[in-house]
Tab-separated table of C-alpha atoms and ligand atoms in Angstrom:
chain	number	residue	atom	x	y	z
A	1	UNK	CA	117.275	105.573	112.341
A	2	UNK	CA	113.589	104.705	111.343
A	3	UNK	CA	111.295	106.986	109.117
A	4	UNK	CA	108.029	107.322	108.813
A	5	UNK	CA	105.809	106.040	105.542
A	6	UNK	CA	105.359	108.955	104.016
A	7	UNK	CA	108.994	110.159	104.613
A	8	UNK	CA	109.722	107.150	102.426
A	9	UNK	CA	107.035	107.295	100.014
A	10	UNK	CA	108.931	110.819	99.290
A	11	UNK	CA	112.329	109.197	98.677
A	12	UNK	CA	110.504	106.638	96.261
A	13	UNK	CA	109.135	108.941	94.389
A	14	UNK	CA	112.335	110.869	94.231
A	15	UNK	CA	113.430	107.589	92.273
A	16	UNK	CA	110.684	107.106	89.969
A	17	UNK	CA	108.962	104.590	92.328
A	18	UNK	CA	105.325	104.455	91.640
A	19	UNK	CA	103.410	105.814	94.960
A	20	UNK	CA	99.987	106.728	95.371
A	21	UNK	CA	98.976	110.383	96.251
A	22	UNK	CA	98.853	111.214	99.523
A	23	UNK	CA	99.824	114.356	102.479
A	24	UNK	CA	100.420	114.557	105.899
A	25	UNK	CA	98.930	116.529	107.876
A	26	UNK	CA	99.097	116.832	112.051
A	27	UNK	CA	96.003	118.991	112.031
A	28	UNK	CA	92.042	117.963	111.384
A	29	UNK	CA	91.063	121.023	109.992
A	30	UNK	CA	93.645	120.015	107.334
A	31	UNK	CA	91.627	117.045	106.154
A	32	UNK	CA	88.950	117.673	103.842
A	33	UNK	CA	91.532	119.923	101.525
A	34	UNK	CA	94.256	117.430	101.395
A	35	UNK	CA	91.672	114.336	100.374
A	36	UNK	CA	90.373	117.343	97.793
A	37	UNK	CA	93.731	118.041	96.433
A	38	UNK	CA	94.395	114.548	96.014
A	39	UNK	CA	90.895	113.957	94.509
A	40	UNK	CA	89.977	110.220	92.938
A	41	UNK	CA	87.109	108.144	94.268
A	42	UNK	CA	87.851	107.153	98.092
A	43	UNK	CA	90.690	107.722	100.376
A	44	UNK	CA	92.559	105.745	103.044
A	45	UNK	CA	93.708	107.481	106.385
A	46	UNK	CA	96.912	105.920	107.703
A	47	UNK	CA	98.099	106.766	110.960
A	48	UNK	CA	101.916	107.551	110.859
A	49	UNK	CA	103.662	106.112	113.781
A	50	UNK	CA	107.402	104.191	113.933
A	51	UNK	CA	105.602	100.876	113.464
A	52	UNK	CA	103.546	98.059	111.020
A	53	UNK	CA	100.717	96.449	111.746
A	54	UNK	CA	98.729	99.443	111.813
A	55	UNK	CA	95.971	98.680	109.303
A	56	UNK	CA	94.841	95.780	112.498
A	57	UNK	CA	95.170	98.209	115.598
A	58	UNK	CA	92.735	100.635	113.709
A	59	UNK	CA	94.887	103.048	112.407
A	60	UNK	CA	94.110	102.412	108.575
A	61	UNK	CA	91.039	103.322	107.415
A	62	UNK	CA	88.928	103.771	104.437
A	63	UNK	CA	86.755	107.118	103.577
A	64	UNK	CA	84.264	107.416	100.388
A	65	UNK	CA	83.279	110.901	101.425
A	66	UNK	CA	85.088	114.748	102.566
A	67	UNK	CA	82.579	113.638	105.277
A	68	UNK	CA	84.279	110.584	106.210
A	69	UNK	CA	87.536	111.742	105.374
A	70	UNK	CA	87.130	113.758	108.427
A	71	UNK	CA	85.528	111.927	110.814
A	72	UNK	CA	88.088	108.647	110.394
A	73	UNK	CA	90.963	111.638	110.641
A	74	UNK	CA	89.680	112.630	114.059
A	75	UNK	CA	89.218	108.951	115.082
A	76	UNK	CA	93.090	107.997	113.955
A	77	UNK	CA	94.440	111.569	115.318
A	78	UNK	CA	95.661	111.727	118.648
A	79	UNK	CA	94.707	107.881	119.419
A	80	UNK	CA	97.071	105.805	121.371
A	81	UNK	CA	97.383	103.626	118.573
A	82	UNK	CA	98.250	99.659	119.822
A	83	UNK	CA	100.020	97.313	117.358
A	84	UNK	CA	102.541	94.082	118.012
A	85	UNK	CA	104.858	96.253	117.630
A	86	UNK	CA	104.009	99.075	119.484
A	87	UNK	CA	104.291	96.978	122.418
A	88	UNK	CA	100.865	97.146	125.238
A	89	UNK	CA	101.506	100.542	125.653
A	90	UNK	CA	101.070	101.633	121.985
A	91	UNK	CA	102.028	105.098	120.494
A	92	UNK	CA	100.229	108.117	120.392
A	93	UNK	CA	99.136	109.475	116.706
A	94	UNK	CA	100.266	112.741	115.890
A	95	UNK	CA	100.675	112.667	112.623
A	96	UNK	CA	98.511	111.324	109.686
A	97	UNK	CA	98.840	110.707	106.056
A	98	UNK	CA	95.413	110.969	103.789
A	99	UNK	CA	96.085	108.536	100.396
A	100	UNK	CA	94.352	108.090	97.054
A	101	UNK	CA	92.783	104.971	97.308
A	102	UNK	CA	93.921	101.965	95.287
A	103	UNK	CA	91.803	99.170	93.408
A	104	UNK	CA	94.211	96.250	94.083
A	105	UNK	CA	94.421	93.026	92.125
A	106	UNK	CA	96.913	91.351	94.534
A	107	UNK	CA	99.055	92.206	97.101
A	108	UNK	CA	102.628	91.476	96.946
A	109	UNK	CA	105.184	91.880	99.357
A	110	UNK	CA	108.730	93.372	98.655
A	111	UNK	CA	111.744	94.275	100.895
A	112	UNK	CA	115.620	94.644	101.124
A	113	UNK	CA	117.889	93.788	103.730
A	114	UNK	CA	121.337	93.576	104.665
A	115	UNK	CA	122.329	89.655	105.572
A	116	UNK	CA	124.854	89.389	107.477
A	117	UNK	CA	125.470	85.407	106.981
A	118	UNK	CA	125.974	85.927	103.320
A	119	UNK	CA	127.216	89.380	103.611
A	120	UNK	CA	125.493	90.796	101.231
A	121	UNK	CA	122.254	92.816	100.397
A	122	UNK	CA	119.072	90.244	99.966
A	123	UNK	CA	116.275	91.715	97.557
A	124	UNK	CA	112.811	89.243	98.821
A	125	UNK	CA	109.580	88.875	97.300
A	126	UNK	CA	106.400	87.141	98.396
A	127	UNK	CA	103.467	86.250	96.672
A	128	UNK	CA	102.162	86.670	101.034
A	129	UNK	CA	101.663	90.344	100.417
A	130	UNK	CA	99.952	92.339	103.840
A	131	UNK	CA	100.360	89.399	106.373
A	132	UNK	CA	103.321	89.580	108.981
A	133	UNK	CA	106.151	88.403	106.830
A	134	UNK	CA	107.874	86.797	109.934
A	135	UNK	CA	105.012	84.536	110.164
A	136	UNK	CA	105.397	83.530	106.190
A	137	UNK	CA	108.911	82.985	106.998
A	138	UNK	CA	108.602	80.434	110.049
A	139	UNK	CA	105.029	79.090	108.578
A	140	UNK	CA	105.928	79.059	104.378
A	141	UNK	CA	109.812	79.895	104.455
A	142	UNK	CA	108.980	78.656	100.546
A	143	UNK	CA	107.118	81.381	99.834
A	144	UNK	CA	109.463	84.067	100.239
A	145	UNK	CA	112.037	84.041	96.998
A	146	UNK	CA	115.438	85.922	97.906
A	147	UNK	CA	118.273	87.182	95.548
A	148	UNK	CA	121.407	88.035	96.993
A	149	UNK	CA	123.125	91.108	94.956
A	150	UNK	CA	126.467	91.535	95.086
A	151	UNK	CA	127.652	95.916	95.263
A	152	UNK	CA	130.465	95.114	93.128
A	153	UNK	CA	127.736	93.672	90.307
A	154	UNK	CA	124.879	95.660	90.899
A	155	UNK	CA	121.182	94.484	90.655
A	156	UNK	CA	121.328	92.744	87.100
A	157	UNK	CA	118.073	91.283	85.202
A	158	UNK	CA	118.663	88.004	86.641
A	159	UNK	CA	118.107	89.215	89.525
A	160	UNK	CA	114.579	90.592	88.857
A	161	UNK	CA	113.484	87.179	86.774
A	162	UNK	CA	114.146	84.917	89.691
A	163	UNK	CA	112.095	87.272	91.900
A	164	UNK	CA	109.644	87.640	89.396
A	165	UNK	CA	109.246	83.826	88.400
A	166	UNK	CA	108.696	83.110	91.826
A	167	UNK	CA	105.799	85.717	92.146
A	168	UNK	CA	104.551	84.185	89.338
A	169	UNK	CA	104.299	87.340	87.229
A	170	UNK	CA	103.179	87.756	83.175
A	171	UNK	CA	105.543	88.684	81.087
A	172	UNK	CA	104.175	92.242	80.648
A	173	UNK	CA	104.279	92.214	84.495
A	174	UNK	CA	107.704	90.992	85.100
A	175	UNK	CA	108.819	94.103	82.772
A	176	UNK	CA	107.238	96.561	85.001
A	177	UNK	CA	108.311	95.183	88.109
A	178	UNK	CA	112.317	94.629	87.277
A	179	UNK	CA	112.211	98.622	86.505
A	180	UNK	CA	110.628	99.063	89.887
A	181	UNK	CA	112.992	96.284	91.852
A	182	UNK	CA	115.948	97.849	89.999
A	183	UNK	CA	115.128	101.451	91.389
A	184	UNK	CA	114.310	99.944	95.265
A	185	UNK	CA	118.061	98.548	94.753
A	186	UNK	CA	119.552	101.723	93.842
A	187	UNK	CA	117.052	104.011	96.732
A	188	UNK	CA	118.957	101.406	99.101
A	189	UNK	CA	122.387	101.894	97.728
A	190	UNK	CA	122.287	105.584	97.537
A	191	UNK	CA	120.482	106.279	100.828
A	192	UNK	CA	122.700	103.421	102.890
A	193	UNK	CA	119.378	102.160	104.121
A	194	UNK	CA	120.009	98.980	106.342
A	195	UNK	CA	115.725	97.904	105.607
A	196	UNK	CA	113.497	98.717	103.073
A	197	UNK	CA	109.831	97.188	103.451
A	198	UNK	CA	107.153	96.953	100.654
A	199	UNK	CA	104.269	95.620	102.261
A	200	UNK	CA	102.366	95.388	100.566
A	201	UNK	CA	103.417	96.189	96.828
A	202	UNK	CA	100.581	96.022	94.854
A	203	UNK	CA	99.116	95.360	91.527
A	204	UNK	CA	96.712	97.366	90.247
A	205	UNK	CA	94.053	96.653	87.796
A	206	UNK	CA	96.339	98.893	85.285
A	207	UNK	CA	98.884	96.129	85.949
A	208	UNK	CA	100.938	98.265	87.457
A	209	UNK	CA	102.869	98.189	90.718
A	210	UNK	CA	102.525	100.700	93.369
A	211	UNK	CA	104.237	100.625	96.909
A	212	UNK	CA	101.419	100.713	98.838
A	213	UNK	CA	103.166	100.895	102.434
A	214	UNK	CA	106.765	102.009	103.119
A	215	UNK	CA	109.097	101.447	105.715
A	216	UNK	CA	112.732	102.462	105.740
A	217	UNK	CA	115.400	102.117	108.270
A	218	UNK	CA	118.949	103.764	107.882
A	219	UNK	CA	122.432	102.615	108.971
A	220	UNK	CA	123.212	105.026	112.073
A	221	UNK	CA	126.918	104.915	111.297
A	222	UNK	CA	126.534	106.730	107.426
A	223	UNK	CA	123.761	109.273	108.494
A	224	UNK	CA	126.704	111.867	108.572
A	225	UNK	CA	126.422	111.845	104.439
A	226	UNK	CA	122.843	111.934	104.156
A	227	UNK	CA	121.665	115.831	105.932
A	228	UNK	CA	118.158	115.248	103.995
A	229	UNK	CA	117.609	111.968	105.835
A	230	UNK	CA	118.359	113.249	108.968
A	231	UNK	CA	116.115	116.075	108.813
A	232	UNK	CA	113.513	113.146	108.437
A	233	UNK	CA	114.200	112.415	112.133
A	234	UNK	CA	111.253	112.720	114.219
A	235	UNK	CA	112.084	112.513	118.259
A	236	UNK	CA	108.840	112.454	119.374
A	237	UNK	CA	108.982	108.348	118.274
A	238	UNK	CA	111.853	107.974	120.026
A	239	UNK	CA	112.579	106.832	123.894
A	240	UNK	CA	113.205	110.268	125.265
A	241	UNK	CA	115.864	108.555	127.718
A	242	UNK	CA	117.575	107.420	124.922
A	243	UNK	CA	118.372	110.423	123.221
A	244	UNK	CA	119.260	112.529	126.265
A	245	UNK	CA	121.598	109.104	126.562
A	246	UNK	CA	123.015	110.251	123.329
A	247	UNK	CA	123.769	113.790	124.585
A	248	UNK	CA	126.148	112.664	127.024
A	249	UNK	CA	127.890	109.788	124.461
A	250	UNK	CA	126.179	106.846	126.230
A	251	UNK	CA	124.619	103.626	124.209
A	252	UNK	CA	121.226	103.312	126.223
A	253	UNK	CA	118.531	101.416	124.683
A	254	UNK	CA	115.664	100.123	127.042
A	255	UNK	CA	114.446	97.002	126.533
A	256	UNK	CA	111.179	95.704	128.797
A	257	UNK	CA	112.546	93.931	131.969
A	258	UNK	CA	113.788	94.571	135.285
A	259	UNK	CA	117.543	94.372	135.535
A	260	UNK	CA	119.567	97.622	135.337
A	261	UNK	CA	122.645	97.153	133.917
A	262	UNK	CA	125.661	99.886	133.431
A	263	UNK	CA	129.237	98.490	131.967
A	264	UNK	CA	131.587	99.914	130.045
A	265	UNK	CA	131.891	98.162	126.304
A	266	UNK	CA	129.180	96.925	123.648
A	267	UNK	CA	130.640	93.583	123.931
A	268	UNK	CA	130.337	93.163	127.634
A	269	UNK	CA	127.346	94.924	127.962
A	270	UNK	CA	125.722	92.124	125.415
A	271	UNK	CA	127.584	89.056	127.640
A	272	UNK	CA	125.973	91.356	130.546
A	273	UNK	CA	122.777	90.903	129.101
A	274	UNK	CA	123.207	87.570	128.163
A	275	UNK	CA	123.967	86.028	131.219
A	276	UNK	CA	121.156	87.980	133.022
A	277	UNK	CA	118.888	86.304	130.748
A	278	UNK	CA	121.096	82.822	131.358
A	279	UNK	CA	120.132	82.982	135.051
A	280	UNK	CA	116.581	83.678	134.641
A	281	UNK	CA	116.475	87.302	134.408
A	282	UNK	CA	115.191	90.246	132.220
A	283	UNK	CA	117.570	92.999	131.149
A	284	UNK	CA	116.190	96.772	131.831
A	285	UNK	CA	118.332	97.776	128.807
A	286	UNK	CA	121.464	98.222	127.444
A	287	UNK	CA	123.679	100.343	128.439
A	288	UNK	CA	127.505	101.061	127.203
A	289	UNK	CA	129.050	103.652	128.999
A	290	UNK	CA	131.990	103.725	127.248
A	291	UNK	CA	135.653	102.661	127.503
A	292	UNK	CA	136.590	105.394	129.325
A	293	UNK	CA	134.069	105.487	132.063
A	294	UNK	CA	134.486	108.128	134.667
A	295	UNK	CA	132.593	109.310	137.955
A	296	UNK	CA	130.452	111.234	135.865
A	297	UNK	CA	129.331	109.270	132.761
A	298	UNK	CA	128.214	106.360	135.809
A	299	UNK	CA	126.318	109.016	137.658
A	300	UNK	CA	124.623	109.955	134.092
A	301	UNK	CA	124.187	105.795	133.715
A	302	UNK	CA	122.431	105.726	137.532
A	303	UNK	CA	120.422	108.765	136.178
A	304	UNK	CA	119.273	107.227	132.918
A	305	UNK	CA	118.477	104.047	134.123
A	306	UNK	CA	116.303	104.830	137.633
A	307	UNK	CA	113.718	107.132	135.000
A	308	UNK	CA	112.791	103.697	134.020
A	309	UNK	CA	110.361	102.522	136.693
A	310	UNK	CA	110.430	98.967	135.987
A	311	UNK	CA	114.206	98.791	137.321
A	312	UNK	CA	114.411	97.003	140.504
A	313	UNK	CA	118.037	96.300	140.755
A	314	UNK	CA	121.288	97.233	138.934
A	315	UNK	CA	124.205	95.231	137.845
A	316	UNK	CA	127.055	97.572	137.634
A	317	UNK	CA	129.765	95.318	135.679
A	318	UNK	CA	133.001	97.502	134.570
A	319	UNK	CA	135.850	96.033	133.666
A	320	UNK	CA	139.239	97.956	134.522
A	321	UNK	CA	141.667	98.455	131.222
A	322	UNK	CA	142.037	102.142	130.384
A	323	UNK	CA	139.213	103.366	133.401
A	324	UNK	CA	140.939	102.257	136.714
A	325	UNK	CA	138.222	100.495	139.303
A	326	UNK	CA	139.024	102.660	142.095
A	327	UNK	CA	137.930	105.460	140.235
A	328	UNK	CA	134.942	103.803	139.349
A	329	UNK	CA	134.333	102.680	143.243
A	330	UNK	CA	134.545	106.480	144.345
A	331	UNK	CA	132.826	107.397	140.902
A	332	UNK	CA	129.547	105.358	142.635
A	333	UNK	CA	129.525	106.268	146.058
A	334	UNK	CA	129.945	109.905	144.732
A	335	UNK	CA	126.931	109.371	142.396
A	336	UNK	CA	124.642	107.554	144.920
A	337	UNK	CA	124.860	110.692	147.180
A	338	UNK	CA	123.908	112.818	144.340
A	339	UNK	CA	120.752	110.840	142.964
A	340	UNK	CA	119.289	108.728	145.532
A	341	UNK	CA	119.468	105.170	144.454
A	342	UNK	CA	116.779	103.207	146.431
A	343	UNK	CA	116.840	99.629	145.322
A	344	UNK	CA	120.049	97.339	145.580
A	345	UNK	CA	123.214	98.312	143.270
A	346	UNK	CA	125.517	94.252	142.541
A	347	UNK	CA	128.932	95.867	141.853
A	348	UNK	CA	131.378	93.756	139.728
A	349	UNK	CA	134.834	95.516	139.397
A	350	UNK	CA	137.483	94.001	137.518
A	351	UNK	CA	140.480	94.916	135.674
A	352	UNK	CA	143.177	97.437	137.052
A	353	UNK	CA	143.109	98.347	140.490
A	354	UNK	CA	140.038	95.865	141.304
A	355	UNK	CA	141.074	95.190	145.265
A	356	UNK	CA	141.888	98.784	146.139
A	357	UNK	CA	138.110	99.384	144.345
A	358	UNK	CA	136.798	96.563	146.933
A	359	UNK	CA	137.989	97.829	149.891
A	360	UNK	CA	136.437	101.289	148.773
A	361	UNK	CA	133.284	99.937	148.541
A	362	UNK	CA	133.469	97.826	151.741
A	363	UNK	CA	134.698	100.520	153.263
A	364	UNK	CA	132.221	102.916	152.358
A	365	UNK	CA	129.537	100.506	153.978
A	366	UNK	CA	126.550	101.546	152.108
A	367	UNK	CA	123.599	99.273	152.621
A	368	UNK	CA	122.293	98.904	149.225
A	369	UNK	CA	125.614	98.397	147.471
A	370	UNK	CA	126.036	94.207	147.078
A	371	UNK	CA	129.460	93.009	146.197
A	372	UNK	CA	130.080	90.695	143.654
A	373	UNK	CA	133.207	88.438	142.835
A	374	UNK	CA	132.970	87.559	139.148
A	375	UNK	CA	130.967	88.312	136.409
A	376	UNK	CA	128.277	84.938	137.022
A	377	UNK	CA	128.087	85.904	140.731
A	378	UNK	CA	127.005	89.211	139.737
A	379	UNK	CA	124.106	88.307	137.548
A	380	UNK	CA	123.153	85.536	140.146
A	381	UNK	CA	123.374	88.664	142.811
A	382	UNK	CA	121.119	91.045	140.923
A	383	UNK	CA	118.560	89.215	139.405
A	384	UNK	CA	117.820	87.431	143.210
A	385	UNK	CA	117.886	91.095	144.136
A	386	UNK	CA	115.504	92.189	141.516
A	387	UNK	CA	112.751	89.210	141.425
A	388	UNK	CA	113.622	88.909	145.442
A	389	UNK	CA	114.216	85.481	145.477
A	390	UNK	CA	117.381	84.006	147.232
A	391	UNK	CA	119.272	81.504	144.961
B	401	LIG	P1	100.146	98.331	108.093
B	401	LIG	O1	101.102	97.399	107.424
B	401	LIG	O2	100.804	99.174	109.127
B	401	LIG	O3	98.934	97.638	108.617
B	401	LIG	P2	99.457	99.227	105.385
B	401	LIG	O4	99.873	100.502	104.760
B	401	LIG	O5	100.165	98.020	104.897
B	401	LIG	O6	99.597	99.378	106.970
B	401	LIG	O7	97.880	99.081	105.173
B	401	LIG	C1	97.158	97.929	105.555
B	401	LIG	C2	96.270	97.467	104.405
B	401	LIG	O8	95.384	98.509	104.023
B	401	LIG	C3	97.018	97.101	103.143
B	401	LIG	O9	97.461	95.766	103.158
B	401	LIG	C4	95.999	97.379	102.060
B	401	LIG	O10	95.179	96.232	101.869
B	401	LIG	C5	95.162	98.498	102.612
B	401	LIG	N1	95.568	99.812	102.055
B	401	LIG	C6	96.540	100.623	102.519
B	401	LIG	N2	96.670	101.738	101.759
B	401	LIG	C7	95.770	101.619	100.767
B	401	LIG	C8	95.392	102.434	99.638
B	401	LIG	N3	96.008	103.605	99.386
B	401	LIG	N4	94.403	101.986	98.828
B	401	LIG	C9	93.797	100.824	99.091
B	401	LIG	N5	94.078	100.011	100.101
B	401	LIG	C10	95.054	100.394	100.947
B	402	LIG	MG1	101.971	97.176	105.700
């Protein structure tokens, strides 16, 4: 689960992390008193949307004046804010956060991770602060210093010198940032955040550090201990399909091409995707029905997949362990009478009762519905079907 900025900046300051002022507010008459309660000598209007690389789309911007304040709050709220990683269609604004301004001396950048090759949770630093790190990292992979820090240990002052050597930091410096890295560890730790970003962290003319931006994402799976976090959860930046998905215990998430697919298991339904992709298609999403897929949770799966327009074929691949195919055969034909399925349906049934599914769906002799042997004549089937050309 993601949060927005100023969700975050709350939780930092909860631990003592150094934030600037700053409120949210969804309304424009709202402006000029929140930049007044904050007070100081300019302000900076931040659009809050599930996504970085605002500040370039035009959706951070600087005010000197309650005048300005307002007018760069009406320019940010309600835009369809555009950033790489909005994708082309960008996200509309609805809420914004007005911050004290900052005089920066540099701009540092600061984040946590979980790694999965070492196991363990990284702590990285960059001198790069404010540029795409995942350019830094394929451009100047030496720029970006990373500690790994063992639970069982703890973030230790080693830790914080190897980071801070490698920014380069004073002595006085270093001091103030290991009290700040030490209390990003423990925000991580406590919260079971799988990503925190700093970027940037900066340093003031004070010396001191202040998280200038915030990003935070959460581990799904330990949400169930955290009721504050998710009462941070704000739908309206989520894919609507997705969470209806989650009303009826599917895994849906859409992804941007045009290859339906519905199967039952996370591990087939990434092969699934994979071997789209291996024969030159583009996965419509991801979508686990579950291991016990029934007539209904594959009409839900038809249901949830056609709202996406871009679908123009499905690759039904479900393999028979617990589920039994012939159910699933009679599970289609009884969904595709219910919704209307207009574009061609590649049917791979495997597993327990596979030839008695087969002769269902022969049987049945609906036009759209495209047999498939195995699992690579499937894929071959549907993505000929969806870019309608004929391997
Ligand atoms: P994004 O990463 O989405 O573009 P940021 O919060 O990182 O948004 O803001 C972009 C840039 O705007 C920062 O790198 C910083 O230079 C500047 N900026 C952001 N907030 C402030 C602030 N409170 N005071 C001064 N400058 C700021
Ligand atoms: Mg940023």
């Amino acid at each position: 689960m993601n949060i927005h900025e100023y969700q975050a900046k709350q939780i930092f300051a909860d631990y003592g992390l150094p934030i600037q002022n700053g409120i949210m507010i969804r309304k424009l008459e709202d402006a000029r008193d929140a930049a007044r309660k904050i007070g100081g000598d300019f302000w900076v209007i931040k659009a809050q949307i599930h996504a970085g690389g605002r500040g370039k789309g035009g959706g951070v911007k600087f005010a000197k004046t309650l005048d300005e304040v307002e007018k760069k709050v009406s320019e940010i709220l309600g835009m369809n804010l555009v950033t790489h990683q909005t994708g082309p269609s960008g996200k509309l604004v609805k809420r914004v956060y007005v911050a004290g301004g900052v005089d920066i001396k540099k701009e540092y950048y600061l984040g946590m991770v979980l790694d999965r090759t070492s196991e363990m949770p990284v702590m990285m630093a960059s001198t790069e602060g404010g540029m795409e790190i995942e350019k830094v990292a394929s451009r100047t992979p030496e720029k970006i210093i990373k500690v790994e820090i063992d639970p069982l240990i703890g973030f230790q002052g080693f830790h914080a010198r190897k980071l801070a050597f490698g920014m380069g930091l004073s002595k006085d410096q270093m001091r103030t940032f290991s009290k700040f890295a030490s209390s990003l560890y423990r925000v991580y730790s406590d919260k079971d955040a799988s990503l925190i970003e700093i970027n940037p962290l900066v340093l003031t003319n004070n010396d001191e550090f202040i998280a200038l931006d915030a990003k935070m994402n959460f581990d799904d799976n330990a949400l169930f201990r955290h009721s504050d976090i998710q009462k941070m959860r704000d739908l309206d930046e989520e894919e609507p399909t997705e969470i209806e998905a989650k009303k009826y215990g599917l895994s849906y998430v859409k992804l941007d091409g045009n290859v339906g697919c519905m199967v039952n298991g996370a591990g087939l339904a990434m092969s699934t995707m994979d071997i789209i992709k291996h024969e030159g298609g583009d996965p419509a999403n991801f979508l686990d029905v579950g291991g016990t897929a029934s007539a209904e949770t594959v009409a839900k799966g038809f249901e949830i997949i056609l709202k996406d327009k871009n679908v123009k074929a499905i690759f039904v691949n479900i393999f028979g362990g617990i589920v039994r195919c012939d159910r699933i055969a009679n599970g289609i034909l009884e969904a595709t009478k219910k919704i209307e399925v207009k574009i061609p349906l590649v049917v791979r049934l495997d597993g327990t009762n596979s030839k008695k599914a087969a002769k269902i769906l022969q049987n049945a002799k609906t036009e759209n519905i495209i047999n498939a042997d195995d699992l690579a004549d499937g894929a071959k089937k549907v993505v000929s079907a969806a870019t309608g050309v004929l391997k």
